[in-house]
Amino acid sequence: PRGGWYFARVRKASATGTEAVQTQRWGVGVILGGMGQSQIVYWNALGPALASIDDRAVTHNGTSWSQMSATQRGRAAFANALVALLDCPVATIVHGYSGSRMEQWYDATTGKKTYYNEWEAKVTAAGGKLSAFLWWQCEGDVNIHRTKAAYLEDLTALFAQLRTTYGSTLPIVFPHLGTGTEPTLDDEDFERIRNAQVDASDDSARNYGLSTIGFARVDSIHFDYTSYELIGIRIAQCVAHAFGGASYARNPRISGATRVGSVIDVRIVHDGGTDIAPATGITGFSVLDSGAPAPISSAVRLNANTVRLTLSSTPAGPVTMRYGYGKTPDISSMLRDNTALALALMTTDGDVLAAGRKVLLDCI
């Protein structure tokens, strides 16, 4: 059974008065592997210390095991949350390079690259087993204006490689691209990579993609200390869900939209939530009329599963809508569910057609 810490105590049947007891404690729990660029580097090691960290949180550096430090704020928050959810030891084996691109880790054609091999050597040194995996990389590919198709191809191949090596049901958690203000990048640079991540989130029930556009930044691309802590808790929720320790993990999503005149009703599908907020003044939506921006006069909660967008005027051509578009979408009053984690609405994968409502008439 999972748990810890344990010590083996043994004795000979012929010498019942003599016992030997281990000095090295051990546990049965979750080992999270992780790779990526600066976001995972900062999550792994940056920030003021948490007030405390559970005694069952440990890490492996490629040479030896050690207690996890409360100063490793994002990772410590993850470990605390997952220990609480699963009541067992939690370990991490993480490797990161700031500014790294996907193809420095893995390539769909040629396979494992240098950084991947360095990380895998750490896992091998720790025993060669994983329970779950964290992939946190994308900004490097945004910076080189990579296409959605190219990034998604490598991402899909990477996940397949991990599941070939560490088990076909390996849960993989991957925070999506957040917001940014890099002057050399435009909205489409962000959209291509983020849309690839949204697509990958739907590829498998064991893929856990996390929307991060609602988390605060400390500079043009990186999150602040509190955000790394909150994202750590979200990662723990996903891993716990994969092992039956949490009833939900995924962000609410848009399933479609219908339009009558200047009114668009956006349908929301919940995972763990049963309602949405705020009731009025919802931000983050944008509408296009034949590809041109169509101003929204109001965005309100119609019911627990519907947001109603009212346009300033009736559109003339094909109408599409999207959520969380570009580098800096308006997240000042973004839509969230009513779970304890207040999960934000997932960004859309490209534009969603706002089709007219269909009416069935029975004619006699």
Short mmCIF file of C-alpha atoms in Angstrom, two decimals:
data_model
loop_
_atom_site.label_atom_id
_atom_site.label_comp_id
_atom_site.label_asym_id
_atom_site.label_seq_id
_atom_site.Cartn_x
_atom_site.Cartn_y
_atom_site.Cartn_z
CA PRO A 1 0.00 0.00 0.00
CA ARG A 2 1.08 3.56 -0.64
CA GLY A 3 2.43 5.51 2.27
CA GLY A 4 5.54 6.25 4.29
CA TRP A 5 7.79 6.62 5.89
CA TYR A 6 8.64 2.96 6.42
CA PHE A 7 11.57 1.12 8.04
CA ALA A 8 12.17 -2.58 7.40
CA ARG A 9 12.53 -4.59 10.61
CA VAL A 10 13.78 -8.18 10.23
CA ARG A 11 14.89 -11.11 12.37
CA LYS A 12 15.82 -14.73 11.94
CA ALA A 13 13.23 -17.33 12.85
CA SER A 14 15.96 -19.09 14.85
CA ALA A 15 17.06 -15.93 16.69
CA THR A 16 13.88 -14.15 17.68
CA GLY A 17 15.66 -11.94 20.17
CA THR A 18 17.88 -10.30 17.54
CA GLU A 19 16.48 -7.69 15.15
CA ALA A 20 17.94 -5.51 12.42
CA VAL A 21 16.23 -2.22 11.52
CA GLN A 22 16.86 -0.03 8.49
CA THR A 23 18.23 3.45 9.04
CA GLN A 24 17.15 4.62 5.56
CA ARG A 25 13.43 5.27 5.48
CA TRP A 26 11.42 4.66 2.31
CA GLY A 27 7.96 5.24 0.97
CA VAL A 28 5.49 4.22 -1.69
CA GLY A 29 4.06 7.19 -3.52
CA VAL A 30 4.17 9.43 -6.58
CA ILE A 31 7.29 10.31 -8.59
CA LEU A 32 6.83 13.27 -10.94
CA GLY A 33 9.31 13.77 -13.76
CA GLY A 34 9.57 17.23 -15.28
CA MET A 35 11.27 19.01 -18.18
CA GLY A 36 11.09 22.45 -19.76
CA GLN A 37 12.49 25.94 -19.91
CA SER A 38 12.59 28.93 -17.53
CA GLN A 39 9.03 28.54 -16.25
CA ILE A 40 9.83 25.10 -14.80
CA VAL A 41 13.21 26.36 -13.59
CA TYR A 42 11.53 29.13 -11.57
CA TRP A 43 8.69 26.86 -10.41
CA ASN A 44 11.29 24.35 -9.30
CA ALA A 45 13.57 26.62 -7.27
CA LEU A 46 12.49 30.25 -6.99
CA GLY A 47 10.66 32.32 -4.42
CA PRO A 48 10.30 33.11 -0.73
CA ALA A 49 9.77 30.03 1.39
CA LEU A 50 6.37 28.59 2.15
CA ALA A 51 5.44 28.53 5.83
CA SER A 52 6.07 24.77 5.90
CA ILE A 53 6.56 21.73 3.72
CA ASP A 54 5.39 18.19 4.36
CA ASP A 55 8.04 15.76 5.61
CA ARG A 56 7.05 13.35 2.82
CA ALA A 57 8.15 15.71 0.01
CA VAL A 58 11.48 14.73 -1.55
CA THR A 59 13.52 15.31 -4.69
CA HIS A 60 16.29 13.60 -6.65
CA ASN A 61 19.09 15.57 -8.31
CA GLY A 62 20.54 12.73 -10.40
CA THR A 63 22.84 11.60 -7.61
CA SER A 64 20.83 11.25 -4.41
CA TRP A 65 17.49 11.80 -2.71
CA SER A 66 16.96 14.73 -0.35
CA GLN A 67 14.15 16.48 1.47
CA MET A 68 12.42 19.12 -0.62
CA SER A 69 12.93 22.66 0.61
CA ALA A 70 10.11 25.08 1.43
CA THR A 71 12.13 27.72 -0.46
CA GLN A 72 11.37 25.85 -3.70
CA ARG A 73 8.02 27.62 -3.62
CA GLY A 74 6.11 26.36 -6.66
CA ARG A 75 7.34 22.80 -6.35
CA ALA A 76 6.82 22.83 -2.58
CA ALA A 77 3.21 23.99 -3.04
CA PHE A 78 2.72 21.16 -5.54
CA ALA A 79 4.14 18.59 -3.13
CA ASN A 80 2.13 19.83 -0.15
CA ALA A 81 -1.09 19.74 -2.16
CA LEU A 82 -0.48 16.29 -3.62
CA VAL A 83 0.55 14.77 -0.28
CA ALA A 84 -2.69 16.11 1.17
CA LEU A 85 -4.77 14.70 -1.70
CA LEU A 86 -3.16 11.24 -1.91
CA ASP A 87 -1.72 10.83 1.62
CA CYS A 88 1.62 9.45 0.43
CA PRO A 89 5.18 10.58 -0.27
CA VAL A 90 5.71 12.79 -3.32
CA ALA A 91 9.00 13.03 -5.23
CA THR A 92 10.14 15.15 -8.18
CA ILE A 93 12.91 14.69 -10.75
CA VAL A 94 13.05 17.95 -12.70
CA HIS A 95 15.43 19.26 -15.36
CA GLY A 96 15.17 22.67 -17.04
CA TYR A 97 16.99 25.04 -19.37
CA SER A 98 15.93 28.67 -19.68
CA GLY A 99 15.15 29.73 -23.23
CA SER A 100 15.23 26.20 -24.60
CA ARG A 101 13.20 25.21 -27.66
CA MET A 102 11.20 22.02 -28.11
CA GLU A 103 13.69 20.57 -30.58
CA GLN A 104 16.48 20.85 -28.02
CA TRP A 105 14.49 18.32 -26.00
CA TYR A 106 12.73 16.17 -28.59
CA ASP A 107 12.20 16.01 -32.32
CA ALA A 108 9.43 14.01 -33.99
CA THR A 109 11.83 12.76 -36.68
CA THR A 110 15.09 12.13 -34.82
CA GLY A 111 13.77 11.51 -31.29
CA LYS A 112 15.54 12.32 -28.02
CA LYS A 113 17.89 15.30 -27.92
CA THR A 114 20.62 16.36 -25.50
CA TYR A 115 18.44 17.94 -22.81
CA TYR A 116 16.03 14.99 -22.79
CA ASN A 117 18.92 12.57 -22.36
CA GLU A 118 20.30 14.60 -19.44
CA TRP A 119 16.92 14.49 -17.70
CA GLU A 120 16.46 10.78 -18.39
CA ALA A 121 19.85 10.03 -16.84
CA LYS A 122 18.54 11.55 -13.60
CA VAL A 123 15.45 9.32 -13.73
CA THR A 124 17.59 6.26 -14.37
CA ALA A 125 19.80 7.13 -11.40
CA ALA A 126 16.69 7.41 -9.22
CA GLY A 127 15.42 3.96 -10.22
CA GLY A 128 13.96 4.48 -13.68
CA LYS A 129 10.30 4.77 -12.70
CA LEU A 130 7.76 7.60 -13.00
CA SER A 131 4.17 8.03 -11.86
CA ALA A 132 3.43 11.24 -13.78
CA PHE A 133 5.15 13.82 -15.94
CA LEU A 134 5.24 17.63 -16.17
CA TRP A 135 6.10 19.34 -19.48
CA TRP A 136 6.45 23.12 -19.19
CA GLN A 137 7.96 24.54 -22.35
CA CYS A 138 6.63 26.74 -25.14
CA GLU A 139 8.02 30.29 -25.02
CA GLY A 140 11.20 29.24 -26.84
CA ASP A 141 9.10 28.16 -29.82
CA VAL A 142 6.98 31.31 -29.67
CA ASN A 143 10.20 33.33 -29.97
CA ILE A 144 11.16 31.61 -33.23
CA HIS A 145 7.62 32.07 -34.69
CA ARG A 146 7.07 28.32 -34.96
CA THR A 147 3.95 27.00 -36.66
CA LYS A 148 1.16 25.24 -34.82
CA ALA A 149 1.56 22.09 -36.91
CA ALA A 150 5.30 21.81 -36.30
CA TYR A 151 5.02 22.32 -32.53
CA LEU A 152 2.06 19.94 -32.21
CA GLU A 153 3.89 17.23 -34.17
CA ASP A 154 6.86 17.35 -31.81
CA LEU A 155 4.64 17.60 -28.72
CA THR A 156 2.60 14.56 -29.73
CA ALA A 157 5.77 12.57 -30.48
CA LEU A 158 7.30 13.56 -27.13
CA PHE A 159 4.24 12.37 -25.22
CA ALA A 160 4.26 9.08 -27.14
CA GLN A 161 7.94 8.57 -26.30
CA LEU A 162 7.33 9.18 -22.61
CA ARG A 163 4.47 6.69 -22.54
CA THR A 164 6.54 4.10 -24.42
CA THR A 165 9.27 4.37 -21.78
CA TYR A 166 7.30 4.98 -18.58
CA GLY A 167 3.93 3.33 -19.19
CA SER A 168 1.07 3.75 -21.63
CA THR A 169 -1.19 5.38 -19.01
CA LEU A 170 1.38 7.93 -17.79
CA PRO A 171 -0.46 11.16 -16.85
CA ILE A 172 1.15 14.19 -18.52
CA VAL A 173 0.45 17.69 -17.20
CA PHE A 174 1.41 20.70 -19.30
CA PRO A 175 0.64 24.32 -18.42
CA HIS A 176 -0.28 26.27 -21.52
CA LEU A 177 1.33 29.46 -22.75
CA GLY A 178 0.34 32.44 -20.62
CA THR A 179 0.30 36.11 -21.59
CA GLY A 180 3.26 38.24 -22.63
CA THR A 181 4.44 41.64 -23.79
CA GLU A 182 7.54 40.85 -25.83
CA PRO A 183 7.66 43.59 -28.52
CA THR A 184 9.12 41.27 -31.18
CA LEU A 185 6.14 38.89 -30.94
CA ASP A 186 2.57 39.34 -32.13
CA ASP A 187 -0.80 37.80 -31.29
CA GLU A 188 -0.47 35.06 -33.89
CA ASP A 189 2.91 33.95 -32.51
CA PHE A 190 1.15 33.26 -29.20
CA GLU A 191 -1.95 31.76 -30.77
CA ARG A 192 -0.11 29.17 -32.85
CA ILE A 193 1.60 27.59 -29.83
CA ARG A 194 -1.31 27.96 -27.43
CA ASN A 195 -3.71 26.43 -29.96
CA ALA A 196 -1.35 23.47 -30.40
CA GLN A 197 -1.44 22.95 -26.63
CA VAL A 198 -5.25 23.11 -26.56
CA ASP A 199 -5.34 20.48 -29.32
CA ALA A 200 -2.95 18.24 -27.38
CA SER A 201 -5.12 18.59 -24.28
CA ASP A 202 -7.93 16.82 -26.15
CA ASP A 203 -5.79 14.02 -27.60
CA SER A 204 -5.93 11.73 -24.56
CA ALA A 205 -7.79 11.38 -21.29
CA ARG A 206 -4.33 11.20 -19.67
CA ASN A 207 -3.32 14.61 -21.09
CA TYR A 208 -3.89 17.42 -18.61
CA GLY A 209 -3.51 20.83 -20.25
CA LEU A 210 -3.81 23.86 -17.95
CA SER A 211 -4.86 27.35 -18.99
CA THR A 212 -2.50 29.94 -17.46
CA ILE A 213 -3.63 33.25 -19.02
CA GLY A 214 -5.24 34.24 -15.72
CA PHE A 215 -2.03 34.14 -13.67
CA ALA A 216 -0.07 37.30 -12.92
CA ARG A 217 3.37 37.95 -14.41
CA VAL A 218 6.45 39.55 -12.87
CA ASP A 219 8.00 40.53 -16.22
CA SER A 220 7.21 40.25 -19.94
CA ILE A 221 6.68 36.47 -19.82
CA HIS A 222 7.35 34.89 -16.38
CA PHE A 223 4.85 34.41 -13.57
CA ASP A 224 5.20 35.89 -10.10
CA TYR A 225 5.85 33.84 -6.95
CA THR A 226 2.18 33.52 -6.02
CA SER A 227 1.29 32.33 -9.51
CA TYR A 228 3.95 29.59 -9.44
CA GLU A 229 2.49 28.47 -6.12
CA LEU A 230 -1.07 28.40 -7.49
CA ILE A 231 0.00 26.61 -10.66
CA GLY A 232 1.76 24.05 -8.46
CA ILE A 233 -1.54 23.36 -6.71
CA ARG A 234 -3.24 22.99 -10.10
CA ILE A 235 -0.58 20.49 -11.23
CA ALA A 236 -1.16 18.50 -8.03
CA GLN A 237 -4.91 18.44 -8.70
CA CYS A 238 -4.29 16.93 -12.14
CA VAL A 239 -1.95 14.23 -10.84
CA ALA A 240 -4.36 13.41 -8.01
CA HIS A 241 -7.22 13.14 -10.52
CA ALA A 242 -5.22 10.66 -12.59
CA PHE A 243 -4.87 8.42 -9.50
CA GLY A 244 -8.43 8.82 -8.21
CA GLY A 245 -7.61 11.34 -5.51
CA ALA A 246 -9.58 14.27 -6.97
CA SER A 247 -12.99 14.36 -8.63
CA TYR A 248 -12.09 17.01 -11.20
CA ALA A 249 -9.03 18.64 -12.74
CA ARG A 250 -9.81 20.28 -16.07
CA ASN A 251 -10.79 23.83 -16.94
CA PRO A 252 -14.34 24.50 -18.15
CA ARG A 253 -14.51 24.63 -21.96
CA ILE A 254 -16.51 26.16 -24.77
CA SER A 255 -18.49 23.52 -26.68
CA GLY A 256 -20.04 25.81 -29.30
CA ALA A 257 -21.98 29.00 -29.98
CA THR A 258 -25.27 29.97 -31.61
CA ARG A 259 -26.39 33.38 -32.88
CA VAL A 260 -29.68 35.14 -33.48
CA GLY A 261 -29.23 38.65 -34.82
CA SER A 262 -26.80 40.52 -32.60
CA VAL A 263 -26.98 37.98 -29.75
CA ILE A 264 -24.53 35.08 -29.39
CA ASP A 265 -24.99 32.36 -26.78
CA VAL A 266 -21.75 30.58 -25.87
CA ARG A 267 -22.17 27.09 -24.42
CA ILE A 268 -19.90 26.04 -21.51
CA VAL A 269 -19.06 22.45 -20.51
CA HIS A 270 -17.96 21.87 -16.90
CA ASP A 271 -15.60 19.32 -15.43
CA GLY A 272 -15.92 19.85 -11.68
CA GLY A 273 -17.94 23.05 -11.58
CA THR A 274 -21.70 23.60 -11.63
CA ASP A 275 -21.82 27.34 -12.30
CA ILE A 276 -19.87 30.28 -13.74
CA ALA A 277 -18.94 33.78 -12.58
CA PRO A 278 -18.95 36.74 -12.82
CA ALA A 279 -22.57 37.38 -13.73
CA THR A 280 -21.87 40.53 -15.74
CA GLY A 281 -18.95 42.37 -17.31
CA ILE A 282 -17.22 39.17 -18.42
CA THR A 283 -13.99 39.83 -20.32
CA GLY A 284 -11.81 37.78 -22.67
CA PHE A 285 -14.29 37.18 -25.50
CA SER A 286 -13.89 38.63 -28.98
CA VAL A 287 -16.15 38.36 -32.03
CA LEU A 288 -15.38 38.66 -35.73
CA ASP A 289 -17.79 39.61 -38.52
CA SER A 290 -16.34 38.29 -41.79
CA GLY A 291 -12.94 38.40 -40.12
CA ALA A 292 -13.25 41.98 -38.85
CA PRO A 293 -13.65 42.79 -35.13
CA ALA A 294 -17.28 43.17 -34.04
CA PRO A 295 -17.63 45.24 -30.84
CA ILE A 296 -19.32 43.51 -27.88
CA SER A 297 -21.67 45.73 -25.89
CA SER A 298 -22.23 43.23 -23.06
CA ALA A 299 -21.12 39.78 -21.90
CA VAL A 300 -23.25 38.24 -19.14
CA ARG A 301 -24.04 34.91 -17.50
CA LEU A 302 -27.31 33.59 -19.00
CA ASN A 303 -27.29 30.43 -16.90
CA ALA A 304 -24.81 27.98 -15.35
CA ASN A 305 -23.74 26.74 -18.79
CA THR A 306 -24.18 29.77 -21.04
CA VAL A 307 -22.63 33.19 -21.59
CA ARG A 308 -24.63 35.67 -23.68
CA LEU A 309 -22.71 38.12 -25.84
CA THR A 310 -24.62 41.07 -27.24
CA LEU A 311 -22.98 42.87 -30.15
CA SER A 312 -23.20 46.61 -30.74
CA SER A 313 -24.83 45.95 -34.12
CA THR A 314 -26.13 43.04 -36.15
CA PRO A 315 -23.29 41.45 -38.16
CA ALA A 316 -23.55 41.21 -41.92
CA GLY A 317 -21.37 38.20 -42.70
CA PRO A 318 -20.16 34.92 -41.16
CA VAL A 319 -19.64 35.34 -37.42
CA THR A 320 -16.95 33.66 -35.33
CA MET A 321 -15.99 34.08 -31.68
CA ARG A 322 -12.95 33.24 -29.59
CA TYR A 323 -11.80 33.40 -25.99
CA GLY A 324 -8.43 34.45 -24.54
CA TYR A 325 -6.98 35.44 -27.90
CA GLY A 326 -3.45 36.72 -28.41
CA LYS A 327 -0.59 38.08 -26.31
CA THR A 328 -2.56 40.09 -23.78
CA PRO A 329 -6.25 39.11 -23.68
CA ASP A 330 -8.38 41.09 -21.25
CA ILE A 331 -8.38 38.95 -18.09
CA SER A 332 -9.60 41.68 -15.74
CA SER A 333 -12.94 39.89 -15.29
CA MET A 334 -12.39 36.51 -16.89
CA LEU A 335 -14.85 33.66 -16.62
CA ARG A 336 -14.28 31.04 -13.89
CA ASP A 337 -16.15 28.05 -12.54
CA ASN A 338 -17.33 27.63 -8.95
CA THR A 339 -14.90 24.89 -7.90
CA ALA A 340 -12.61 25.46 -4.94
CA LEU A 341 -9.80 26.21 -7.43
CA ALA A 342 -11.96 28.71 -9.40
CA LEU A 343 -10.73 27.31 -12.72
CA ALA A 344 -10.65 29.73 -15.64
CA LEU A 345 -12.38 29.09 -18.94
CA MET A 346 -10.04 27.32 -21.39
CA THR A 347 -8.90 29.37 -24.36
CA THR A 348 -10.39 28.39 -27.71
CA ASP A 349 -8.47 26.53 -30.39
CA GLY A 350 -8.90 29.06 -33.19
CA ASP A 351 -12.21 30.67 -34.06
CA VAL A 352 -15.58 29.10 -33.17
CA LEU A 353 -18.39 29.52 -35.69
CA ALA A 354 -21.44 31.22 -34.18
CA ALA A 355 -24.04 29.47 -36.30
CA GLY A 356 -27.71 30.37 -36.45
CA ARG A 357 -30.11 28.35 -34.32
CA LYS A 358 -31.83 25.45 -36.03
CA VAL A 359 -35.62 25.19 -35.70
CA LEU A 360 -37.51 21.95 -36.36
CA LEU A 361 -41.05 22.46 -37.69
CA ASP A 362 -43.64 19.68 -37.74
CA CYS A 363 -45.85 20.49 -40.73
CA ILE A 364 -49.28 18.89 -41.06
#
